[in-house]
Amino acid sequence: MSATARPSEMVPGLGRRVGSLRSERRWALWTAYISLIIAAIVMLAPPLYMLLTSIKTSAEIANLEGNPWLVLAPTWENYAAIIGNPMFRGFFYNSIILTVCVVVITMVISVLAAFALARMKFFGSQVLATGVFLTYLVPDTLLFIPLYQIVGGLGLLNSIWGLVLVYPTLTVPFCTWIMIGYFASIPKELDEAALIDGANWMQMLTKIFIPVALPGIIAATIFAFTVSWAAFVYPTAFITRPDEMPLTIGVVSQLIRGDTFAWGQLMAGALIAALPPVVVYAFLMDYYIAGLTAGATKG
Amino acid sequence: MAQVSLRKIVKEYEGGVQAVKGIDLEIADHEFVVLVGPSGCGKSTTLRMIAGLEEISGGEIDIGGAVVNDVPPRDRDIAMVFQNYALYPHMSVRENMAFGLMLRKFPKAEIDRRVNEAARILDIGVLLDRKPKALSGGQRQRVAMGRAIVRDPKVFLFDEPLSNLDAKLRVQMRTEIKKVHQTVRTTTIYVTHDQVEAMTLADRVVVMNHGVIEQVGPPQELYHHPRTRFVAGFIGSPAMNFIPAKVEARGAGLVLLLPQGTELAVPEHRVARYQPYAGKSVTFGIRPEHLTDTQNVNKPHVAFLTLTPEVIEPMGMETLAHIKLEGAEVCARLDPLVEAAPGVPLPLAADMNNMHLIDDATGLVI
């Protein structure tokens, strides 16, 4: 190179000085920090407000004078009331049963389906794989009316087992899609080596694919867990009996009486309900990211 | 250990494209056969059909006296080493090697004995408890070979196993593979596009091109007596020189007339063979080591010519001179002490005892 531009020189055509790498990086970092701080404030303000409200007395919440972001007399009474309420414990228990069943059903179906679609080439497998993903694009607000008919026909309205039946319509397509991508990223020679070593298809799945694809499986499991723990439309439509309600609708339906909102308990209940997903994400976030980005780059 | 027979093997893909066009090959017990050829010649497809990883469109594959066309890979009693090693990443080296035996429900003591024996042969005893990601490329390839050895199969299949290694390691592993074969003597079919690997490893080399076998034979036979222009050009590095020439009668003998007007006398013992081509255009083939400087040349049937090199490549033990002729690029191998320079006419000696003449119409060596 005969000519090199020094940092202070003008670059023809660009109309600005060439910045050094350090100053350009500094600008990029500033922009990133400012964006992230704004995003963090927007994201964290609601949960913080919930937390502050949950540790206020009803009188303090009702007092509209003063700063709502300050807590004058912190109290655990809302948490005590919620945890001491057998109905709330019932909602929590229902949510756990529902979520565990849905996650297990989802993972069994999607791992088997994804393995077949990704590896056992058969007529129409490509179309089927795309079809599986397309079903995920149909929103639950469209499906709940026909599903109401089906669940009603099976006599499973007002039962969490009805929800166990319908939640996989939300979770299986996306989890299968994630797993297809993950299985497809596993080199083909691994199955060929296993076939030659003497494995049948099921042994290949259980002894090679599932252990190798564990990050993908964990990502799919977290997704299924989150969707079934947080689902709102289906339980609202299918459940009216309090003893069969999961947390999402139980808290809302039992703590809002007409125009009376038990805000403190509502917020405490919502925070307790949010705790399991937070714990799961905190421990498995690395796996989740690895699973969702599998195959994005050459490994 | 077993013989392998391929009879009229065809592989046809959807749309009628034939990757393998009816090849026949007999591989003897204990033999080390290398399938070699350029990309897309059908060598890997042939190997994968033997392994059972590709369906056979036509013909028969026989391993150890039994036709295996419809036998799944696990029941063919073969072991395969892949280009990218294909080690199970979540298993230790020991588990990788033992996996096939565990699936076949071998007793634990027998599995341990075989794994330890293979580890001893391959010198990977200290690596047994490591995971593949903690191994270098060469170590991974050894483990892949170990996984094949412990099975004690009828046939070893190698699919370009050294292609992912750097040049130095490739040479080292080549020797290792040869040593292993000398130790275990299992019938081996090895696929590569590297003719040096083919020459150094094989008892017999199978040269493939466009889905057919061009020639089968021991490395030296292929090198010195290629049957076709393709084999002559593919085997040997640097490749054989091909120069357009015309056969002319000169008295009782024959000469080759080269494009720039040089005449090279054909040795008397070859005159009868080349006589039918008198007056016709052919291709003159000569290997670089038979087109040398004129020092210390006192063999019979050497023809002298002077050519002007374009590029000189000193290699240390030899010097390569690249010469552009009308219709041909020619390479000559010179003694490193010979002074040669680009653009300076260089006297050369062609050893006509090792010449080849190729019929342009058929591509066959005459």
Coordinates of C-alpha atoms in Angstrom, one line a residue, chain A:
Chain A
M1 CA 0.0 0.0 0.0
S2 CA 1.5 3.3 -1.0
A3 CA -0.9 5.5 0.8
T4 CA -2.4 5.1 4.3
A5 CA -4.8 7.5 6.0
R6 CA -3.7 8.7 9.4
P7 CA -6.4 9.2 12.0
S8 CA -6.5 13.0 11.6
E9 CA -6.7 13.0 7.8
M10 CA -9.9 13.6 5.9
V11 CA -11.0 10.6 3.9
P12 CA -12.0 11.6 0.4
G13 CA -15.7 10.9 -0.2
L14 CA -16.5 10.3 3.4
G15 CA -16.5 13.9 4.5
R16 CA -15.3 13.1 8.0
R17 CA -12.1 12.3 9.8
V18 CA -11.0 8.8 10.1
G19 CA -11.5 7.8 13.7
S20 CA -9.0 5.6 15.5
L21 CA -10.2 2.2 16.4
R22 CA -10.3 3.2 20.0
S23 CA -12.5 6.2 19.6
E24 CA -14.9 4.3 17.3
R25 CA -15.1 1.6 19.8
R26 CA -15.7 4.1 22.6
W27 CA -18.6 5.6 20.6
A28 CA -20.0 2.1 20.0
L29 CA -19.8 1.3 23.7
W30 CA -21.5 4.5 24.7
T31 CA -24.3 3.9 22.3
A32 CA -24.6 0.4 23.5
Y33 CA -24.6 1.4 27.2
I34 CA -27.2 4.1 26.7
S35 CA -29.5 1.8 24.8
L36 CA -29.1 -1.0 27.3
I37 CA -29.8 1.3 30.3
I38 CA -33.0 2.6 28.6
A39 CA -34.1 -1.0 27.8
A40 CA -33.3 -2.1 31.4
I41 CA -35.4 0.7 32.9
V42 CA -38.3 -0.1 30.6
M43 CA -38.1 -3.8 31.4
L44 CA -37.4 -3.6 35.1
A45 CA -39.8 -0.8 36.1
P46 CA -42.9 -3.0 36.1
P47 CA -41.5 -5.7 38.3
L48 CA -39.9 -3.2 40.6
Y49 CA -43.3 -1.4 40.9
M50 CA -44.9 -4.8 41.6
L51 CA -42.3 -5.6 44.3
L52 CA -42.8 -2.2 45.9
T53 CA -46.6 -2.5 45.8
S54 CA -46.4 -6.0 47.2
I55 CA -44.6 -4.9 50.4
K56 CA -47.0 -2.0 51.0
T57 CA -50.0 -2.1 53.3
S58 CA -53.4 -1.7 51.7
A59 CA -53.8 1.7 53.3
E60 CA -50.5 2.9 51.8
I61 CA -51.4 1.6 48.4
A62 CA -54.8 3.4 48.6
N63 CA -53.1 6.6 49.6
L64 CA -52.6 8.5 46.3
E65 CA -50.6 11.3 47.8
G66 CA -46.9 10.9 48.0
N67 CA -44.4 9.1 45.8
P68 CA -45.7 5.7 44.6
W69 CA -42.0 4.5 44.3
L70 CA -41.4 4.9 48.0
V71 CA -42.4 2.4 50.7
L72 CA -43.0 4.1 54.0
A73 CA -43.9 1.0 56.1
P74 CA -42.7 -2.2 54.4
T75 CA -44.7 -5.3 55.3
W76 CA -44.8 -9.0 54.4
E77 CA -48.5 -9.2 55.1
N78 CA -49.5 -9.6 51.5
Y79 CA -47.1 -12.5 51.0
A80 CA -48.3 -14.1 54.2
A81 CA -51.9 -13.8 53.2
I82 CA -51.2 -15.3 49.7
I83 CA -49.0 -18.1 51.0
G84 CA -51.4 -18.8 53.8
N85 CA -54.3 -19.0 51.4
P86 CA -55.1 -22.7 50.6
M87 CA -56.7 -21.7 47.4
F88 CA -53.5 -20.0 46.2
R89 CA -51.5 -23.0 47.1
G90 CA -54.0 -25.0 45.0
F91 CA -53.4 -22.8 42.0
F92 CA -49.6 -23.2 42.5
Y93 CA -50.0 -27.0 42.7
N94 CA -52.3 -27.1 39.6
S95 CA -49.7 -25.0 37.7
I96 CA -46.9 -27.4 38.7
I97 CA -48.9 -30.5 37.7
L98 CA -50.0 -28.9 34.4
T99 CA -46.5 -27.7 33.5
V100 CA -44.7 -30.9 34.3
C101 CA -47.2 -33.0 32.3
V102 CA -47.1 -30.6 29.4
V103 CA -43.3 -30.4 29.4
V104 CA -43.0 -34.2 29.5
I105 CA -45.6 -34.8 26.7
T106 CA -44.1 -32.0 24.6
M107 CA -40.5 -33.2 24.9
V108 CA -41.4 -36.8 24.1
I109 CA -43.4 -35.9 21.0
S110 CA -41.0 -33.2 19.7
V111 CA -37.8 -35.1 20.2
L112 CA -39.2 -38.2 18.4
A113 CA -40.8 -36.1 15.7
A114 CA -37.7 -33.9 15.2
F115 CA -35.5 -37.0 15.0
A116 CA -37.7 -38.5 12.4
L117 CA -38.0 -35.3 10.4
A118 CA -34.4 -34.4 10.6
R119 CA -32.7 -37.8 10.0
M120 CA -35.1 -40.5 8.7
K121 CA -35.5 -39.2 5.2
F122 CA -39.0 -40.3 4.0
F123 CA -41.5 -39.1 1.4
G124 CA -42.9 -35.7 2.4
S125 CA -40.5 -35.2 5.4
Q126 CA -39.5 -31.7 4.3
V127 CA -43.1 -30.6 3.7
L128 CA -44.1 -32.0 7.1
A129 CA -41.2 -30.2 8.8
T130 CA -42.4 -26.9 7.4
G131 CA -46.0 -27.7 8.2
V132 CA -45.1 -28.3 11.8
F133 CA -43.7 -24.8 12.1
L134 CA -46.6 -23.2 10.2
T135 CA -49.0 -24.6 12.9
Y136 CA -47.1 -22.6 15.5
L137 CA -48.0 -19.5 13.6
V138 CA -51.7 -20.0 14.3
P139 CA -52.5 -17.9 17.4
D140 CA -54.2 -19.5 20.4
T141 CA -56.9 -16.8 20.2
L142 CA -58.0 -18.4 17.0
L143 CA -57.9 -21.9 18.2
F144 CA -59.6 -21.7 21.5
I145 CA -63.1 -21.8 20.1
P146 CA -62.7 -25.1 18.1
L147 CA -60.6 -26.5 20.9
Y148 CA -63.4 -25.6 23.4
Q149 CA -65.7 -27.8 21.3
I150 CA -63.2 -30.7 21.3
V151 CA -62.3 -30.4 25.0
G152 CA -66.0 -30.1 25.8
G153 CA -66.8 -33.1 23.7
L154 CA -64.3 -35.1 25.7
G155 CA -65.9 -34.0 29.0
L156 CA -62.6 -32.3 30.1
L157 CA -63.9 -28.7 30.6
N158 CA -63.1 -27.4 34.0
S159 CA -60.3 -29.9 34.4
I160 CA -56.5 -29.3 34.3
W161 CA -56.4 -32.5 32.2
G162 CA -58.2 -30.6 29.4
L163 CA -55.4 -28.1 29.6
V164 CA -52.8 -30.9 29.6
L165 CA -54.4 -32.0 26.3
V166 CA -54.5 -28.6 24.6
Y167 CA -51.3 -26.9 25.8
P168 CA -49.1 -29.1 23.6
T169 CA -50.8 -27.5 20.5
L170 CA -48.8 -24.4 21.6
T171 CA -45.6 -26.1 22.6
V172 CA -45.0 -29.1 20.3
P173 CA -44.7 -27.2 17.0
F174 CA -42.0 -24.7 18.2
C175 CA -40.1 -27.3 20.2
T176 CA -40.1 -29.7 17.3
W177 CA -38.8 -26.9 15.1
I178 CA -36.0 -26.1 17.5
M179 CA -35.1 -29.8 17.8
I180 CA -35.1 -30.3 14.0
G181 CA -32.6 -27.4 13.7
Y182 CA -30.5 -28.9 16.4
F183 CA -30.5 -32.4 15.2
A184 CA -29.8 -31.2 11.6
S185 CA -26.6 -29.5 13.0
I186 CA -25.2 -32.9 14.2
P187 CA -22.8 -34.2 11.6
K188 CA -24.4 -37.0 9.5
E189 CA -21.3 -39.1 10.0
L190 CA -22.2 -39.6 13.6
D191 CA -25.3 -41.5 12.8
E192 CA -23.5 -43.4 10.1
A193 CA -20.8 -44.3 12.6
A194 CA -23.4 -45.4 15.0
L195 CA -25.2 -47.5 12.4
I196 CA -22.0 -49.2 11.5
D197 CA -21.2 -49.7 15.2
G198 CA -24.5 -51.7 15.4
A199 CA -27.0 -49.2 16.7
N200 CA -30.7 -49.3 15.7
W201 CA -32.6 -46.0 15.2
M202 CA -33.8 -46.0 18.8
Q203 CA -30.3 -46.6 20.2
M204 CA -29.0 -43.9 17.9
L205 CA -31.5 -41.5 19.3
T206 CA -31.1 -42.3 23.0
K207 CA -27.3 -43.0 23.1
I208 CA -26.1 -40.4 20.5
F209 CA -28.6 -37.8 19.5
I210 CA -30.2 -36.9 22.9
P211 CA -26.8 -36.6 24.8
V212 CA -25.3 -34.6 21.9
A213 CA -28.4 -32.4 21.5
L214 CA -28.8 -31.8 25.2
P215 CA -28.5 -27.9 24.9
G216 CA -31.2 -28.0 22.3
I217 CA -33.4 -30.2 24.4
I218 CA -32.9 -27.9 27.4
A219 CA -33.8 -24.9 25.3
A220 CA -37.0 -26.6 24.1
T221 CA -37.8 -27.7 27.6
I222 CA -37.5 -24.1 28.9
F223 CA -39.7 -22.9 26.1
A224 CA -42.4 -25.5 26.8
F225 CA -42.1 -24.7 30.6
T226 CA -42.5 -21.0 30.0
V227 CA -45.4 -21.3 27.6
S228 CA -47.4 -23.7 29.8
W229 CA -46.6 -21.9 33.0
A230 CA -47.7 -18.5 31.6
A231 CA -50.6 -19.6 29.3
F232 CA -53.7 -17.4 29.9
V233 CA -56.2 -17.7 27.1
Y234 CA -56.9 -21.5 27.3
P235 CA -57.4 -21.6 31.1
T236 CA -59.5 -18.5 30.9
A237 CA -61.7 -20.2 28.3
F238 CA -61.8 -23.7 29.7
I239 CA -61.7 -23.4 33.5
T240 CA -64.2 -21.7 35.7
R241 CA -63.9 -23.8 38.9
P242 CA -61.4 -22.3 41.3
D243 CA -60.0 -25.7 42.4
E244 CA -58.9 -26.5 38.9
M245 CA -57.4 -23.1 38.1
P246 CA -53.7 -22.6 37.4
L247 CA -51.9 -19.6 38.9
T248 CA -52.3 -17.3 35.9
I249 CA -56.0 -17.1 36.1
G250 CA -56.4 -18.1 39.7
V251 CA -54.7 -15.0 41.0
V252 CA -56.6 -12.7 38.8
S253 CA -60.0 -14.3 39.2
Q254 CA -59.8 -14.6 43.0
L255 CA -58.1 -11.4 43.9
I256 CA -60.2 -9.1 41.8
R257 CA -63.8 -8.9 43.1
G258 CA -65.9 -6.7 40.8
D259 CA -64.1 -3.4 41.0
T260 CA -62.2 -4.2 44.2
F261 CA -58.6 -5.0 43.5
A262 CA -56.5 -6.5 46.3
W263 CA -53.4 -4.9 44.7
G264 CA -50.9 -5.9 47.4
Q265 CA -51.8 -9.6 47.2
L266 CA -52.2 -9.4 43.4
M267 CA -48.6 -8.2 43.1
A268 CA -47.3 -10.6 45.7
G269 CA -49.0 -13.5 44.0
A270 CA -47.7 -12.4 40.5
L271 CA -44.2 -12.2 41.8
I272 CA -44.4 -15.6 43.5
A273 CA -45.8 -17.0 40.2
A274 CA -42.9 -15.4 38.3
L275 CA -40.3 -17.0 40.5
P276 CA -40.1 -20.5 39.0
P277 CA -39.4 -19.3 35.4
V278 CA -36.8 -16.8 36.8
V279 CA -35.0 -19.6 38.7
V280 CA -35.1 -21.9 35.6
Y281 CA -33.8 -19.2 33.3
A282 CA -31.1 -18.2 35.7
F283 CA -29.7 -21.7 35.9
L284 CA -30.2 -22.8 32.3
M285 CA -29.8 -19.5 30.3
D286 CA -26.5 -20.6 28.7
Y287 CA -28.0 -23.8 27.5
Y288 CA -31.0 -21.9 26.2
I289 CA -28.9 -19.5 24.1
A290 CA -26.7 -22.3 22.8
G291 CA -29.8 -24.3 21.9
L292 CA -31.5 -21.4 20.0
T293 CA -28.4 -20.5 18.1
A294 CA -27.3 -24.0 17.2
G295 CA -26.1 -24.3 13.6
A296 CA -26.0 -20.5 13.2
T297 CA -22.2 -20.6 12.7
K298 CA -19.8 -23.3 11.4
G299 CA -18.9 -25.3 14.5

